[in-house]
XYZ file of N, CA and C in Angstrom:
276
model
N -54.433 16.300 -4.349
C -53.626 17.569 -4.421
C -53.535 18.048 -5.850
N -53.705 19.292 -6.086
C -53.676 19.842 -7.495
C -52.399 20.423 -7.727
N -51.422 20.482 -6.957
C -50.147 21.016 -7.138
C -49.368 20.216 -8.241
N -49.035 20.826 -9.311
C -48.363 20.151 -10.362
C -46.909 19.807 -10.033
N -46.316 20.429 -9.089
C -44.914 20.096 -8.747
C -44.874 18.839 -7.815
N -45.999 18.488 -7.184
C -45.987 17.264 -6.401
C -46.278 16.048 -7.290
N -45.512 15.066 -7.167
C -45.578 13.773 -7.959
C -45.813 12.661 -7.105
N -46.243 11.579 -7.687
C -46.397 10.361 -6.928
C -45.203 9.918 -6.159
N -43.977 10.137 -6.680
C -42.771 9.732 -5.983
C -42.516 10.561 -4.861
N -43.301 11.624 -4.586
C -43.189 12.462 -3.395
C -44.112 11.965 -2.279
N -44.687 10.842 -2.387
C -45.679 10.277 -1.520
C -45.146 9.014 -0.812
N -45.349 8.739 0.478
C -44.890 7.645 1.215
C -45.636 6.344 0.723
N -46.778 6.541 0.065
C -47.523 5.400 -0.369
C -47.134 4.887 -1.774
N -46.131 5.447 -2.404
C -45.661 5.113 -3.662
C -44.463 4.247 -3.577
N -44.508 3.171 -4.356
C -43.436 2.214 -4.391
C -42.873 2.146 -5.871
N -41.753 2.657 -6.154
C -41.192 2.797 -7.444
C -40.889 1.416 -8.059
N -41.204 1.340 -9.382
C -40.839 0.148 -10.123
C -39.719 0.501 -11.172
N -39.805 1.612 -11.802
C -38.776 2.226 -12.628
C -38.872 3.667 -12.615
N -38.215 4.269 -13.629
C -38.175 5.760 -13.708
C -39.487 6.386 -14.010
N -40.407 5.608 -14.528
C -41.640 6.230 -15.003
C -42.912 5.820 -14.193
N -42.802 4.770 -13.537
C -44.035 4.213 -12.844
C -43.711 3.432 -11.492
N -44.862 3.325 -10.843
C -44.701 2.456 -9.574
C -46.079 2.023 -9.203
N -46.137 1.485 -7.924
C -47.425 0.914 -7.485
C -47.894 1.760 -6.264
N -49.129 2.120 -6.163
C -49.642 2.791 -4.990
C -49.967 1.760 -3.978
N -49.338 1.949 -2.799
C -49.510 0.999 -1.719
C -50.891 0.954 -1.150
N -51.723 2.084 -1.388
C -53.153 2.152 -0.924
C -54.075 1.389 -1.847
N -53.990 1.668 -3.148
C -54.895 1.002 -4.137
C -54.327 -0.191 -4.790
N -53.030 -0.450 -4.618
C -52.349 -1.527 -5.265
C -52.398 -1.444 -6.831
N -52.611 -0.228 -7.324
C -52.610 -0.059 -8.788
C -51.310 0.565 -9.235
N -51.082 0.284 -10.511
C -49.840 0.926 -11.220
C -50.217 2.369 -11.442
N -49.300 3.251 -11.100
C -49.428 4.711 -11.420
C -48.143 5.243 -11.946
N -48.313 6.280 -12.889
C -47.240 6.994 -13.404
C -46.789 8.054 -12.504
N -45.458 8.281 -12.399
C -44.947 9.220 -11.474
C -45.541 10.647 -11.714
N -45.610 11.071 -12.990
C -46.039 12.456 -13.344
C -47.555 12.674 -13.416
N -48.333 11.799 -12.913
C -49.840 11.981 -12.940
C -50.252 12.623 -11.560
N -51.477 13.229 -11.549
C -51.962 13.845 -10.354
C -52.053 12.853 -9.156
N -51.701 13.434 -8.032
C -51.872 12.540 -6.800
C -53.236 12.531 -6.280
N -53.491 11.611 -5.387
C -54.852 11.407 -4.805
C -54.986 12.054 -3.416
N -56.157 11.764 -2.824
C -56.446 12.312 -1.448
C -55.676 11.623 -0.416
N -55.043 10.490 -0.693
C -54.292 9.740 0.235
C -52.811 10.216 0.258
N -52.479 11.235 -0.379
C -51.110 11.750 -0.477
C -50.607 12.073 0.891
N -49.393 11.598 1.170
C -48.674 11.861 2.387
C -47.206 12.082 2.007
N -46.755 13.303 2.188
C -45.434 13.709 1.715
C -44.337 12.871 2.318
N -43.427 12.436 1.534
C -42.357 11.620 1.943
C -41.188 12.643 2.384
N -40.338 12.236 3.245
C -39.204 13.086 3.655
C -38.151 13.067 2.580
N -37.892 14.230 1.962
C -36.839 14.513 1.059
C -36.201 15.770 1.409
N -34.986 16.051 1.055
C -34.342 17.276 1.306
C -35.142 18.447 0.864
N -35.761 18.341 -0.328
C -36.519 19.511 -0.813
C -37.756 19.938 -0.004
N -38.170 18.972 0.886
C -39.334 19.234 1.769
C -38.879 19.604 3.122
N -37.633 19.825 3.360
C -37.099 20.263 4.693
C -36.890 21.669 4.842
N -37.225 22.214 6.001
C -37.073 23.629 6.206
C -35.538 24.034 6.433
N -34.664 23.057 6.562
C -33.213 23.227 6.604
C -32.627 23.272 5.287
N -33.362 23.114 4.158
C -32.851 23.025 2.819
C -32.994 24.392 2.243
N -31.827 25.046 2.026
C -31.765 26.516 1.579
C -31.147 26.672 0.290
N -31.314 27.851 -0.300
C -30.598 28.326 -1.536
C -30.685 27.340 -2.715
N -31.861 26.751 -2.962
C -32.143 25.861 -4.072
C -31.804 26.550 -5.392
N -31.100 25.889 -6.301
C -30.798 26.442 -7.566
C -31.619 25.761 -8.681
N -31.412 26.137 -9.902
C -32.189 25.606 -11.093
C -31.943 24.104 -11.267
N -30.856 23.601 -10.734
C -30.500 22.125 -10.917
C -31.069 21.354 -9.690
N -31.893 21.974 -8.800
C -32.457 21.288 -7.724
C -31.383 20.842 -6.663
N -30.367 21.677 -6.572
C -29.301 21.519 -5.551
C -29.433 22.630 -4.602
N -29.303 22.351 -3.267
C -29.362 23.378 -2.295
C -28.423 23.080 -1.106
N -28.463 23.953 -0.093
C -27.605 23.835 1.118
C -28.421 23.199 2.198
N -27.866 22.134 2.748
C -28.527 21.600 4.037
C -27.858 22.347 5.151
N -28.633 22.944 5.986
C -28.238 23.729 7.159
C -28.675 23.043 8.446
N -29.209 21.868 8.369
C -29.709 21.203 9.544
C -28.809 20.235 10.271
N -27.561 20.089 9.806
C -26.589 19.273 10.492
C -25.444 19.927 11.006
N -24.545 19.240 11.709
C -23.366 20.001 12.269
C -22.529 20.750 11.370
N -22.459 20.211 10.079
C -21.643 20.827 9.063
C -22.584 21.062 7.797
N -22.689 22.318 7.380
C -23.461 22.604 6.186
C -22.859 21.929 4.925
N -23.745 21.476 4.074
C -23.235 20.787 2.884
C -24.249 20.921 1.713
N -23.828 20.998 0.473
C -24.614 21.035 -0.675
C -25.292 19.594 -0.891
N -26.533 19.620 -1.274
C -27.173 18.262 -1.513
C -28.248 18.466 -2.549
N -28.748 17.353 -3.039
C -29.753 17.245 -4.139
C -31.096 17.301 -3.472
N -32.038 18.059 -3.911
C -33.438 18.201 -3.432
C -34.136 16.840 -3.357
N -33.978 15.942 -4.300
C -34.694 14.706 -4.384
C -34.144 13.650 -3.442
N -33.050 13.932 -2.778
C -32.462 12.867 -1.840
C -33.357 12.550 -0.787
N -33.515 11.222 -0.531
C -34.355 10.789 0.608
C -33.752 11.242 1.967
N -34.681 11.772 2.795
C -34.239 12.236 4.132
C -34.976 11.492 5.198
N -35.395 10.266 4.904
C -36.138 9.394 5.779
C -35.337 9.140 7.109
N -34.039 8.940 7.008
C -33.307 8.729 8.193
C -32.370 9.855 8.637
N -32.680 11.042 8.062
C -31.837 12.259 8.397
C -32.160 12.808 9.760
N -31.176 12.910 10.633
C -31.316 13.450 11.985
C -31.782 14.991 12.000
N -31.413 15.676 10.873
C -31.650 17.149 10.872
C -32.921 17.466 10.110
N -33.688 16.437 9.629
C -34.900 16.731 8.850
C -35.954 17.489 9.662
N -36.492 18.539 9.119
C -37.472 19.386 9.717
C -38.515 19.779 8.709
N -39.736 19.201 8.729
C -40.706 19.386 7.687
C -40.988 20.851 7.450
N -41.329 21.266 6.195
C -41.705 22.563 5.839
C -43.175 22.801 6.291
N -43.915 21.834 6.599
C -45.370 22.005 7.025
C -45.447 22.271 8.426
N -46.294 23.307 8.818
C -46.330 23.613 10.216
C -47.003 22.571 11.026
N -47.891 21.713 10.470
C -48.606 20.739 11.278
C -47.809 19.481 11.537
N -46.620 19.374 10.994
C -45.792 18.149 11.316
C -44.708 18.337 12.316
């Protein structure tokens, strides 16, 4: 993926070690979060990747509209167990 806004920590194959780096579960190699992703990239469920995440502001905070009660939330929040998560991608 050539998209600069996509980072390794946006991939389900990334296992974080600290704020700057982690391990790729596919290659078992150390990778920096802010380097280009590979062809094995698979988007992790985060609020920012949900079609129910609206009104994103400059601080990466937006409104979750996918649950019974709307609430402000942070875009980087993991949505792996969220009942209201709905991927932005048409194919998922």
